[in-house]
């Protein structure tokens, strides 16, 4: 019984990791038990699906990233966090070439 429960839990976890994030257009989505990290290129309009919602980087001005998450526009500086679409969204890093965003339930 314990072995069956462990196998079931591992199957659910594997499925979660496989479907939790999907990147395109040069973006990268990396998900783990504590949420997902999305790396957006600063150039171009890239849309990703992460934890069941769509997210995209609109732009960066003066170190503040403007994002659209689950249809809601948000502006966050590095280290800032807010709620959007039932998820907690934060900006971890902004460089000349990319923006790293953290998304968790």
Coordinates of N, CA and C in Angstrom, one line a residue:
X1 N 0.8 -1.2 0.0 CA 0.0 0.0 0.0 C 0.9 1.3 0.0
X2 N 1.9 1.3 0.8 CA 2.8 2.4 0.9 C 3.5 2.6 -0.4
X3 N 4.0 1.5 -1.0 CA 4.7 1.6 -2.3 C 3.8 2.1 -3.4
X4 N 2.5 1.7 -3.4 CA 1.6 2.2 -4.4 C 1.3 3.7 -4.2
X5 N 1.2 4.2 -3.0 CA 1.0 5.6 -2.7 C 2.2 6.4 -3.1
X6 N 3.4 5.9 -2.9 CA 4.6 6.6 -3.2 C 4.7 6.7 -4.8
X7 N 4.4 5.6 -5.5 CA 4.4 5.6 -6.9 C 3.4 6.6 -7.5
X8 N 2.3 6.7 -6.9 CA 1.2 7.6 -7.3 C 1.7 9.0 -7.1
X9 N 2.3 9.3 -5.9 CA 2.8 10.7 -5.7 C 3.9 11.1 -6.6
X10 N 4.7 10.1 -7.0 CA 5.8 10.4 -7.9 C 5.2 10.7 -9.3
X11 N 4.2 10.0 -9.7 CA 3.6 10.2 -11.0 C 2.9 11.6 -11.1
X12 N 2.3 12.0 -10.0 CA 1.6 13.3 -10.0 C 2.7 14.4 -10.0
X13 N 3.8 14.2 -9.3 CA 4.9 15.2 -9.3 C 5.5 15.3 -10.7
X14 N 5.7 14.2 -11.3 CA 6.3 14.2 -12.7 C 5.4 14.9 -13.7
X15 N 4.1 14.6 -13.6 CA 3.1 15.3 -14.5 C 3.1 16.8 -14.2
X16 N 3.2 17.2 -12.9 CA 3.2 18.6 -12.6 C 4.4 19.3 -13.2
X17 N 5.6 18.7 -13.1 CA 6.8 19.3 -13.6 C 6.7 19.4 -15.2
X18 N 6.2 18.4 -15.8 CA 6.1 18.4 -17.3 C 5.1 19.4 -17.8
X19 N 4.0 19.6 -17.2 CA 3.0 20.5 -17.7 C 3.0 21.9 -17.1
X20 N 3.8 22.1 -16.1 CA 3.7 23.4 -15.3 C 4.2 24.6 -16.2
X21 N 5.1 24.4 -17.0 CA 5.6 25.5 -17.8 C 5.9 25.2 -19.2
X22 N 5.7 26.2 -20.1 CA 6.0 26.0 -21.5 C 6.5 27.4 -22.0
X23 N 7.7 27.4 -22.5 CA 8.3 28.6 -23.0 C 8.4 28.6 -24.5
X24 N 8.5 29.8 -25.1 CA 8.6 30.0 -26.5 C 9.3 31.3 -26.8
X25 N 9.8 31.4 -28.1 CA 10.4 32.7 -28.5 C 11.6 33.1 -27.7
X26 N 12.4 32.1 -27.3 CA 13.6 32.5 -26.6 C 13.5 32.5 -25.1
X27 N 12.3 32.3 -24.6 CA 12.1 32.3 -23.1 C 12.4 30.9 -22.6
X28 N 12.6 30.8 -21.3 CA 12.8 29.5 -20.7 C 12.0 29.5 -19.4
X29 N 11.3 28.3 -19.2 CA 10.6 28.1 -18.0 C 11.1 26.9 -17.3
X30 N 11.5 27.1 -16.0 CA 12.1 26.0 -15.2 C 11.2 25.9 -13.9
X31 N 10.5 24.7 -13.7 CA 9.7 24.6 -12.6 C 10.2 23.5 -11.6
X32 N 9.9 23.8 -10.3 CA 10.3 22.8 -9.3 C 9.2 22.8 -8.3
X33 N 9.4 22.2 -7.1 CA 8.4 22.1 -6.1 C 8.0 23.5 -5.5
X34 N 8.9 24.5 -5.5 CA 8.7 25.8 -4.9 C 8.2 26.8 -5.9
X35 N 7.9 26.4 -7.2 CA 7.4 27.4 -8.1 C 8.1 27.3 -9.4
X36 N 8.0 28.3 -10.2 CA 8.7 28.3 -11.5 C 9.5 29.6 -11.7
X37 N 10.6 29.5 -12.4 CA 11.4 30.6 -12.8 C 11.3 30.8 -14.3
X38 N 10.9 32.0 -14.7 CA 10.7 32.3 -16.2 C 11.8 33.3 -16.6
X39 N 12.6 32.9 -17.6 CA 13.6 33.9 -18.1 C 13.1 34.4 -19.4
X40 N 12.8 35.7 -19.5 CA 12.3 36.3 -20.7 C 13.5 37.1 -21.4
X41 N 13.6 37.0 -22.7 CA 14.6 37.9 -23.3 C 14.0 39.3 -23.3
X42 N 14.9 40.3 -23.2 CA 14.5 41.7 -23.1 C 13.9 42.2 -24.4
X43 N 14.4 41.6 -25.5 CA 13.9 42.0 -26.9 C 12.8 41.1 -27.3
X44 N 11.8 41.6 -27.9 CA 10.7 40.8 -28.4 C 9.5 40.6 -27.5
X45 N 8.4 40.2 -28.0 CA 7.2 40.0 -27.2 C 7.0 38.5 -27.0
X46 N 7.4 37.9 -25.9 CA 7.3 36.5 -25.7 C 6.2 36.1 -24.7
X47 N 5.4 35.2 -25.1 CA 4.3 34.7 -24.3 C 4.7 33.3 -23.8
X48 N 4.5 33.0 -22.5 CA 4.7 31.7 -21.9 C 3.5 31.3 -21.1
X49 N 3.3 30.0 -21.0 CA 2.3 29.4 -20.1 C 3.0 28.8 -18.9
X50 N 2.6 29.3 -17.7 CA 3.2 28.9 -16.5 C 2.2 28.7 -15.4
X51 N 2.2 27.5 -14.8 CA 1.2 27.2 -13.7 C -0.2 27.5 -14.1
X52 N -0.5 27.2 -15.4 CA -1.9 27.3 -15.9 C -2.3 28.7 -16.3
X53 N -1.4 29.7 -16.3 CA -1.8 31.1 -16.7 C -0.7 31.5 -17.8
X54 N -1.1 32.5 -18.6 CA -0.2 33.0 -19.6 C 0.5 34.3 -19.0
X55 N 1.8 34.4 -19.3 CA 2.5 35.5 -18.8 C 3.4 36.0 -20.0
X56 N 3.7 37.3 -20.0 CA 4.5 37.9 -21.0 C 5.2 39.1 -20.4
X57 N 6.4 39.4 -20.9 CA 7.1 40.6 -20.6 C 6.7 41.7 -21.6
X58 N 6.3 42.8 -21.1 CA 5.9 43.9 -22.0 C 7.1 44.8 -22.3
X59 N 7.9 45.0 -21.2 CA 9.1 45.9 -21.4 C 9.7 46.2 -20.0
X60 N 10.8 46.9 -20.1 CA 11.5 47.3 -18.9 C 11.9 48.8 -19.0
X61 N 11.6 49.5 -18.0 CA 12.0 51.0 -18.0 C 12.6 51.3 -16.6
X62 N 13.8 51.9 -16.6 CA 14.4 52.3 -15.3 C 14.5 51.1 -14.3
X63 N 14.7 49.9 -14.8 CA 14.9 48.8 -13.9 C 13.6 48.2 -13.4
X64 N 12.5 48.7 -13.9 CA 11.2 48.2 -13.5 C 10.6 47.4 -14.7
X65 N 10.3 46.1 -14.4 CA 9.7 45.2 -15.4 C 8.2 45.4 -15.5
X66 N 7.7 45.5 -16.7 CA 6.2 45.6 -16.9 C 5.8 44.2 -17.5
X67 N 4.9 43.5 -16.8 CA 4.5 42.2 -17.2 C 3.0 42.1 -17.3
X68 N 2.5 41.2 -18.1 CA 1.1 40.8 -18.1 C 1.0 39.4 -17.7
X69 N 0.3 39.1 -16.6 CA 0.1 37.8 -16.0 C -1.4 37.6 -15.8
X70 N -1.9 36.5 -16.5 CA -3.3 36.2 -16.4 C -4.2 37.4 -16.8
X71 N -3.7 38.1 -17.8 CA -4.5 39.3 -18.2 C -4.4 40.5 -17.4
X72 N -3.6 40.5 -16.4 CA -3.4 41.7 -15.5 C -2.0 42.3 -15.7
X73 N -2.0 43.6 -16.0 CA -0.7 44.3 -16.1 C -0.1 44.6 -14.8
X74 N 1.1 44.3 -14.6 CA 1.8 44.6 -13.3 C 3.2 45.2 -13.6
X75 N 3.7 46.1 -12.7 CA 5.0 46.7 -12.8 C 5.7 46.4 -11.6
X76 N 6.9 45.7 -11.7 CA 7.7 45.3 -10.5 C 9.2 45.7 -10.7
X77 N 9.8 46.2 -9.6 CA 11.2 46.4 -9.6 C 11.8 45.0 -9.2
X78 N 13.2 44.9 -9.3 CA 13.9 43.7 -8.9 C 13.6 43.6 -7.4
X79 N 13.2 42.4 -6.9 CA 12.9 42.1 -5.5 C 11.4 42.4 -5.2
X80 N 10.7 43.0 -6.1 CA 9.3 43.2 -5.8 C 8.4 42.0 -6.1
X81 N 7.3 41.9 -5.4 CA 6.3 40.8 -5.6 C 4.9 41.3 -5.5
X82 N 4.0 40.6 -6.2 CA 2.6 41.0 -6.2 C 1.8 39.7 -6.5
X83 N 0.5 39.8 -6.4 CA -0.4 38.7 -6.7 C -1.0 39.0 -8.1
X84 N -1.1 38.0 -8.9 CA -1.8 38.1 -10.2 C -2.3 36.7 -10.6
X85 N -3.6 36.6 -10.9 CA -4.2 35.4 -11.4 C -4.1 34.3 -10.4
X86 N -4.1 34.6 -9.1 CA -4.0 33.6 -8.0 C -2.6 33.1 -7.8
X87 N -1.6 33.8 -8.4 CA -0.2 33.4 -8.2 C 0.6 34.6 -7.6
X88 N 1.7 34.3 -7.0 CA 2.6 35.3 -6.5 C 3.7 35.4 -7.6
X89 N 3.9 36.7 -8.0 CA 4.8 36.9 -9.1 C 5.9 37.9 -8.6
X90 N 7.1 37.6 -8.8 CA 8.2 38.5 -8.4 C 9.3 38.6 -9.5
X91 N 10.0 39.7 -9.5 CA 11.1 39.9 -10.4 C 12.4 39.6 -9.6
X92 N 13.2 38.6 -10.1 CA 14.4 38.3 -9.4 C 15.6 39.1 -10.0
X93 N 15.6 39.3 -11.3 CA 16.8 39.9 -12.0 C 16.4 40.6 -13.2
X94 N 17.0 41.7 -13.5 CA 16.9 42.4 -14.8 C 18.3 42.7 -15.3
X95 N 18.6 42.3 -16.5 CA 19.9 42.5 -17.1 C 19.7 43.2 -18.4
X96 N 20.8 43.4 -19.1 CA 20.7 44.0 -20.5 C 20.0 43.1 -21.5
X97 N 20.1 41.8 -21.2 CA 19.6 40.8 -22.2 C 18.4 40.0 -21.7
X98 N 18.1 40.0 -20.4 CA 17.0 39.1 -20.0 C 16.3 39.7 -18.7
X99 N 15.1 39.1 -18.4 CA 14.4 39.4 -17.2 C 14.0 38.1 -16.6
X100 N 14.4 37.9 -15.3 CA 14.1 36.6 -14.6 C 13.0 36.9 -13.6
X101 N 11.9 36.1 -13.8 CA 10.6 36.3 -13.0 C 10.4 35.0 -12.3
X102 N 9.9 35.1 -11.0 CA 9.6 33.9 -10.2 C 8.1 33.9 -10.1
X103 N 7.5 32.7 -10.3 CA 6.0 32.5 -10.2 C 5.8 31.3 -9.3
X104 N 4.9 31.6 -8.3 CA 4.6 30.5 -7.3 C 3.1 30.6 -6.9
X105 N 2.6 29.4 -6.5 CA 1.2 29.4 -6.1 C 1.0 29.9 -4.7

